[in-house]
Amino acid sequence: MTGFGDFAEHYSGYNTARVALLPVPFDKTCSWMTGASKGPEAILKASYYLENYDIETGEEVYRKGIHTDAPIVAETSQEMIARVSARVAELTQDGKFVVTLGGEHSISQAPVNALVERYPALSVLHLDAHGDTRDEYEGSKYSHASVMARIREKVTNVVSVGIRSIEAEERKVLDPARTFFAYQIHDSYDWIDQAVALLNDPVYVTIDVDVFDPSELPATGTPEPGGLRWYMVMKLLRTLSQKRKIAGFDVVELSPTDHKASDFLTAKLIYTFLSYISHDNAWDF
């Protein structure tokens, strides 16, 4: 597996890097199209074609150092969660800002488990087409469809954005004051300040790429029509970085196909969000 970005080795070494990317090519509980295990490698390959200057912020965030850690491979959900949690804790202890690359969405509970131990007041911003709040799915409490149920056992303040597919029982779990359904927000930016105001420092961000409309990102395991567009998602992330401190984030559920634009969008999402966080000093707390 390659590293992130086409820049000099000085900027990717562990000792000098401010950012650590942790690939987790795990895909054991997907319920429709598989392939998310190939997502991390596709992101890293696409990152070589990024321009390293961010127009909006004027940042060249790679100069802060972006190290790609060894991928974590596991056979079971419990093993994966334990290993990823332990590694995120180690990386954070070493002063790294950790970005976890999925893999299916079930991986997200692992960095949350690690960070909530360090930051008990942690809140979570959840970008997704799906609620993912079923107590269990297909007999597993660790399914990608249950990840937010597990996270909510650790974190009391969760804000969900872009949701447009749930089961009836999930409607009872989702707090209407902290859930921004896609049909309510797709044609306006007015809700963004409200969503960010609901979160407290520090914030962990979990981004399932199916939050995007399939016309922009079709390469995901469970695409849903009516999704958010690039500039809306990025406006939310920029506002968050300007107003809150950010403890880490993950990007999950890229399921690569021949549609390489999806891989590139995901790599650019990561690099641009890091540019925002660096420029706004949202990781300094």
Tab-separated table of C-alpha atoms in Angstrom:
chain	number	residue	atom	x	y	z
A	1	MET	CA	0.000	0.000	0.000
A	2	THR	CA	1.394	3.389	-0.998
A	3	GLY	CA	1.546	6.551	1.079
A	4	PHE	CA	-0.541	9.693	0.717
A	5	GLY	CA	0.508	12.372	-1.741
A	6	ASP	CA	3.278	13.016	-4.204
A	7	PHE	CA	5.636	15.041	-2.076
A	8	ALA	CA	9.145	14.726	-0.694
A	9	GLU	CA	9.882	11.989	1.825
A	10	HIS	CA	10.746	14.634	4.423
A	11	TYR	CA	7.038	15.450	4.648
A	12	SER	CA	5.869	11.873	5.128
A	13	GLY	CA	8.177	10.620	7.876
A	14	TYR	CA	6.641	9.641	11.174
A	15	ASN	CA	8.807	11.807	13.401
A	16	THR	CA	8.158	15.026	11.487
A	17	ALA	CA	4.506	14.551	10.544
A	18	ARG	CA	1.666	16.405	12.261
A	19	VAL	CA	-0.927	14.153	10.577
A	20	ALA	CA	-1.111	10.363	10.603
A	21	LEU	CA	-3.366	8.534	8.156
A	22	LEU	CA	-4.418	5.104	9.412
A	23	PRO	CA	-5.718	2.770	6.664
A	24	VAL	CA	-8.209	0.131	7.807
A	25	PRO	CA	-9.129	-2.067	4.807
A	26	PHE	CA	-11.943	-3.844	6.643
A	27	ASP	CA	-15.092	-5.023	4.853
A	28	LYS	CA	-16.722	-7.861	6.765
A	29	THR	CA	-20.298	-6.679	7.458
A	30	CYS	CA	-21.326	-4.863	4.261
A	31	SER	CA	-24.902	-5.683	3.356
A	32	TRP	CA	-24.994	-4.965	-0.380
A	33	MET	CA	-22.020	-4.205	-2.632
A	34	THR	CA	-18.670	-5.162	-1.134
A	35	GLY	CA	-15.341	-3.578	-1.975
A	36	ALA	CA	-14.842	-0.998	0.768
A	37	SER	CA	-11.733	-2.911	1.841
A	38	LYS	CA	-10.111	-1.542	-1.313
A	39	GLY	CA	-11.041	2.039	-0.419
A	40	PRO	CA	-7.906	3.044	1.510
A	41	GLU	CA	-5.536	1.969	-1.248
A	42	ALA	CA	-7.652	3.705	-3.906
A	43	ILE	CA	-7.601	6.932	-1.879
A	44	LEU	CA	-3.844	6.782	-1.489
A	45	LYS	CA	-3.286	6.114	-5.185
A	46	ALA	CA	-5.577	8.987	-6.189
A	47	SER	CA	-3.803	11.346	-3.775
A	48	TYR	CA	-0.733	11.334	-6.041
A	49	TYR	CA	-2.684	13.410	-8.556
A	50	LEU	CA	-3.748	16.158	-6.144
A	51	GLU	CA	-2.400	19.661	-6.445
A	52	ASN	CA	-0.760	20.417	-3.110
A	53	TYR	CA	-1.914	24.047	-2.823
A	54	ASP	CA	-5.381	24.780	-1.448
A	55	ILE	CA	-6.881	27.815	-3.207
A	56	GLU	CA	-9.428	28.686	-0.520
A	57	THR	CA	-7.031	28.823	2.426
A	58	GLY	CA	-3.673	29.349	0.733
A	59	GLU	CA	-2.417	26.316	2.649
A	60	GLU	CA	0.127	23.722	1.611
A	61	VAL	CA	-0.829	21.434	4.450
A	62	TYR	CA	1.560	18.684	3.365
A	63	ARG	CA	4.340	20.897	4.765
A	64	LYS	CA	2.971	20.064	8.240
A	65	GLY	CA	3.792	16.437	7.439
A	66	ILE	CA	1.367	13.674	6.443
A	67	HIS	CA	2.494	10.178	7.410
A	68	THR	CA	0.698	7.056	6.215
A	69	ASP	CA	0.750	4.412	8.926
A	70	ALA	CA	0.808	0.667	8.319
A	71	PRO	CA	-2.679	-0.656	7.486
A	72	ILE	CA	-4.568	-2.560	10.147
A	73	VAL	CA	-5.920	-5.885	8.916
A	74	ALA	CA	-8.275	-7.989	11.022
A	75	GLU	CA	-10.504	-11.030	10.571
A	76	THR	CA	-13.297	-10.050	12.957
A	77	SER	CA	-15.018	-6.833	13.947
A	78	GLN	CA	-13.960	-7.170	17.576
A	79	GLU	CA	-10.312	-7.667	16.608
A	80	MET	CA	-10.446	-4.703	14.240
A	81	ILE	CA	-12.007	-2.398	16.836
A	82	ALA	CA	-9.478	-3.365	19.494
A	83	ARG	CA	-6.464	-2.941	17.198
A	84	VAL	CA	-7.590	0.337	15.662
A	85	SER	CA	-8.532	1.808	19.048
A	86	ALA	CA	-5.125	0.928	20.438
A	87	ARG	CA	-3.273	2.387	17.460
A	88	VAL	CA	-5.270	5.624	17.430
A	89	ALA	CA	-4.504	6.032	21.136
A	90	GLU	CA	-0.779	5.536	20.443
A	91	LEU	CA	-0.741	7.969	17.543
A	92	THR	CA	-2.628	10.588	19.526
A	93	GLN	CA	-0.273	10.149	22.461
A	94	ASP	CA	2.579	10.860	20.032
A	95	GLY	CA	0.945	14.161	19.113
A	96	LYS	CA	-0.480	13.082	15.769
A	97	PHE	CA	-3.779	14.269	14.320
A	98	VAL	CA	-5.283	10.976	13.163
A	99	VAL	CA	-7.347	10.448	10.017
A	100	THR	CA	-8.735	6.921	9.717
A	101	LEU	CA	-9.352	5.591	6.198
A	102	GLY	CA	-12.016	2.944	5.666
A	103	GLY	CA	-13.080	0.389	4.879
A	104	GLU	CA	-16.668	0.026	5.940
A	105	HIS	CA	-18.309	2.402	8.402
A	106	SER	CA	-18.072	-0.002	11.341
A	107	ILE	CA	-14.430	1.052	11.761
A	108	SER	CA	-15.483	4.481	13.048
A	109	GLN	CA	-16.355	3.283	16.536
A	110	ALA	CA	-12.688	2.404	17.106
A	111	PRO	CA	-11.171	5.913	16.884
A	112	VAL	CA	-14.133	7.270	18.828
A	113	ASN	CA	-13.457	4.735	21.582
A	114	ALA	CA	-9.836	5.889	21.761
A	115	LEU	CA	-10.533	9.619	21.638
A	116	VAL	CA	-13.390	9.677	24.129
A	117	GLU	CA	-10.991	8.230	26.699
A	118	ARG	CA	-8.721	11.216	26.104
A	119	TYR	CA	-11.518	13.777	25.658
A	120	PRO	CA	-14.576	12.786	27.755
A	121	ALA	CA	-16.588	15.750	26.387
A	122	LEU	CA	-16.090	14.592	22.778
A	123	SER	CA	-18.963	15.304	20.383
A	124	VAL	CA	-19.455	13.677	16.976
A	125	LEU	CA	-20.488	15.099	13.617
A	126	HIS	CA	-21.898	12.288	11.489
A	127	LEU	CA	-22.189	12.761	7.705
A	128	ASP	CA	-24.080	9.923	6.063
A	129	ALA	CA	-26.962	8.882	3.836
A	130	HIS	CA	-28.057	6.372	6.484
A	131	GLY	CA	-28.885	6.565	10.172
A	132	ASP	CA	-26.738	3.507	11.064
A	133	THR	CA	-28.477	3.362	14.446
A	134	ARG	CA	-29.890	-0.168	14.433
A	135	ASP	CA	-28.981	-1.957	17.634
A	136	GLU	CA	-27.815	-4.875	15.529
A	137	TYR	CA	-27.999	-5.926	11.910
A	138	GLU	CA	-27.825	-9.445	10.501
A	139	GLY	CA	-27.002	-10.691	13.984
A	140	SER	CA	-24.079	-8.347	14.615
A	141	LYS	CA	-23.878	-5.387	16.971
A	142	TYR	CA	-20.722	-4.341	15.136
A	143	SER	CA	-22.298	-4.001	11.703
A	144	HIS	CA	-21.813	-0.934	9.532
A	145	ALA	CA	-25.566	-0.434	10.031
A	146	SER	CA	-25.077	-0.257	13.816
A	147	VAL	CA	-21.979	1.908	14.071
A	148	MET	CA	-23.794	5.013	15.294
A	149	ALA	CA	-25.689	2.983	17.874
A	150	ARG	CA	-22.325	1.904	19.309
A	151	ILE	CA	-20.905	5.436	19.117
A	152	ARG	CA	-23.967	6.821	20.908
A	153	GLU	CA	-23.191	4.470	23.800
A	154	LYS	CA	-19.934	6.401	24.261
A	155	VAL	CA	-20.869	9.926	23.133
A	156	THR	CA	-23.961	11.839	24.214
A	157	ASN	CA	-23.750	14.660	21.664
A	158	VAL	CA	-24.071	13.414	18.086
A	159	VAL	CA	-25.213	15.583	15.167
A	160	SER	CA	-26.182	13.729	11.972
A	161	VAL	CA	-26.267	15.401	8.551
A	162	GLY	CA	-27.471	14.240	5.136
A	163	ILE	CA	-29.606	11.338	6.348
A	164	ARG	CA	-32.097	10.093	3.784
A	165	SER	CA	-32.564	6.383	4.480
A	166	ILE	CA	-33.589	4.778	7.790
A	167	GLU	CA	-35.787	2.042	9.213
A	168	ALA	CA	-38.869	3.001	11.223
A	169	GLU	CA	-37.291	2.114	14.564
A	170	GLU	CA	-34.369	4.424	13.865
A	171	ARG	CA	-36.662	7.453	13.742
A	172	LYS	CA	-37.237	6.924	17.472
A	173	VAL	CA	-33.485	7.007	18.144
A	174	LEU	CA	-32.505	9.984	16.018
A	175	ASP	CA	-32.876	13.251	17.916
A	176	PRO	CA	-34.867	15.535	15.595
A	177	ALA	CA	-33.073	18.577	17.009
A	178	ARG	CA	-29.716	17.045	16.054
A	179	THR	CA	-30.621	15.367	12.781
A	180	PHE	CA	-30.478	17.294	9.518
A	181	PHE	CA	-32.304	15.168	6.961
A	182	ALA	CA	-31.244	15.666	3.359
A	183	TYR	CA	-34.731	16.652	2.211
A	184	GLN	CA	-34.673	19.534	4.716
A	185	ILE	CA	-31.272	20.981	3.829
A	186	HIS	CA	-30.381	20.126	0.236
A	187	ASP	CA	-31.351	23.510	-1.226
A	188	SER	CA	-30.022	25.872	1.455
A	189	TYR	CA	-26.885	26.602	3.457
A	190	ASP	CA	-28.812	28.310	6.266
A	191	TRP	CA	-28.737	25.252	8.533
A	192	ILE	CA	-24.938	24.970	8.748
A	193	ASP	CA	-24.364	27.437	11.591
A	194	GLN	CA	-27.154	25.782	13.557
A	195	ALA	CA	-25.634	22.327	13.143
A	196	VAL	CA	-22.167	23.482	14.203
A	197	ALA	CA	-23.580	25.376	17.194
A	198	LEU	CA	-25.021	22.112	18.537
A	199	LEU	CA	-21.555	20.563	18.791
A	200	ASN	CA	-19.138	21.063	21.671
A	201	ASP	CA	-15.340	20.975	21.653
A	202	PRO	CA	-13.635	18.847	20.654
A	203	VAL	CA	-15.460	17.315	17.696
A	204	TYR	CA	-14.817	14.031	15.951
A	205	VAL	CA	-16.089	13.855	12.358
A	206	THR	CA	-17.147	10.624	10.670
A	207	ILE	CA	-17.754	10.947	6.929
A	208	ASP	CA	-19.469	8.151	5.054
A	209	VAL	CA	-18.945	9.112	1.419
A	210	ASP	CA	-22.490	8.072	0.544
A	211	VAL	CA	-23.497	11.416	2.075
A	212	PHE	CA	-22.656	12.750	-1.400
A	213	ASP	CA	-25.173	12.477	-4.194
A	214	PRO	CA	-24.368	9.480	-6.445
A	215	SER	CA	-24.040	11.855	-9.389
A	216	GLU	CA	-20.856	13.125	-7.700
A	217	LEU	CA	-19.686	9.946	-5.981
A	218	PRO	CA	-21.247	6.725	-7.294
A	219	ALA	CA	-18.513	4.372	-6.011
A	220	THR	CA	-19.947	3.391	-2.644
A	221	GLY	CA	-21.593	0.255	-1.337
A	222	THR	CA	-25.051	1.659	-0.607
A	223	PRO	CA	-25.679	4.725	-2.797
A	224	GLU	CA	-28.810	6.767	-2.128
A	225	PRO	CA	-30.358	9.433	-4.386
A	226	GLY	CA	-30.869	12.958	-3.131
A	227	GLY	CA	-27.473	13.422	-1.534
A	228	LEU	CA	-25.434	16.501	-0.704
A	229	ARG	CA	-23.088	18.208	-3.128
A	230	TRP	CA	-19.384	19.003	-2.818
A	231	TYR	CA	-19.624	22.689	-1.919
A	232	MET	CA	-22.298	22.123	0.709
A	233	VAL	CA	-20.256	19.445	2.470
A	234	MET	CA	-17.118	21.558	2.300
A	235	LYS	CA	-18.943	24.648	3.599
A	236	LEU	CA	-20.052	22.607	6.614
A	237	LEU	CA	-16.513	21.342	7.246
A	238	ARG	CA	-14.995	24.814	6.842
A	239	THR	CA	-17.498	26.352	9.248
A	240	LEU	CA	-16.770	23.565	11.718
A	241	SER	CA	-13.018	24.153	11.538
A	242	GLN	CA	-13.518	27.896	12.059
A	243	LYS	CA	-15.752	27.504	15.115
A	244	ARG	CA	-14.737	24.255	16.809
A	245	LYS	CA	-11.648	22.258	17.717
A	246	ILE	CA	-11.401	18.949	15.893
A	247	ALA	CA	-9.997	15.811	17.517
A	248	GLY	CA	-9.837	13.666	14.373
A	249	PHE	CA	-11.895	12.347	11.509
A	250	ASP	CA	-12.505	9.342	9.333
A	251	VAL	CA	-13.596	8.835	5.737
A	252	VAL	CA	-15.284	5.513	4.978
A	253	GLU	CA	-17.297	3.451	2.488
A	254	LEU	CA	-15.500	4.264	-0.743
A	255	SER	CA	-15.950	1.108	-2.814
A	256	PRO	CA	-13.705	1.652	-5.838
A	257	THR	CA	-14.835	0.963	-9.381
A	258	ASP	CA	-13.607	2.119	-12.757
A	259	HIS	CA	-15.086	5.523	-11.807
A	260	LYS	CA	-11.779	7.001	-10.645
A	261	ALA	CA	-13.360	10.405	-10.054
A	262	SER	CA	-14.849	8.971	-6.845
A	263	ASP	CA	-11.371	8.036	-5.604
A	264	PHE	CA	-10.063	11.489	-6.441
A	265	LEU	CA	-13.002	13.260	-4.784
A	266	THR	CA	-12.363	11.293	-1.591
A	267	ALA	CA	-8.641	12.072	-1.585
A	268	LYS	CA	-9.346	15.753	-2.231
A	269	LEU	CA	-11.941	15.773	0.552
A	270	ILE	CA	-9.295	14.570	3.011
A	271	TYR	CA	-6.638	17.021	1.834
A	272	THR	CA	-9.014	19.981	1.734
A	273	PHE	CA	-10.424	19.260	5.186
A	274	LEU	CA	-6.869	19.032	6.536
A	275	SER	CA	-6.153	22.383	4.869
A	276	TYR	CA	-9.125	23.922	6.687
A	277	ILE	CA	-8.125	22.437	10.035
A	278	SER	CA	-4.525	23.591	9.663
A	279	HIS	CA	-5.405	27.104	8.505
A	280	ASP	CA	-7.988	27.636	11.239
A	281	ASN	CA	-5.814	26.018	13.948
A	282	ALA	CA	-8.702	23.702	14.707
A	283	TRP	CA	-6.348	20.998	16.000
A	284	ASP	CA	-4.632	23.221	18.582
A	285	PHE	CA	-6.241	22.488	21.960
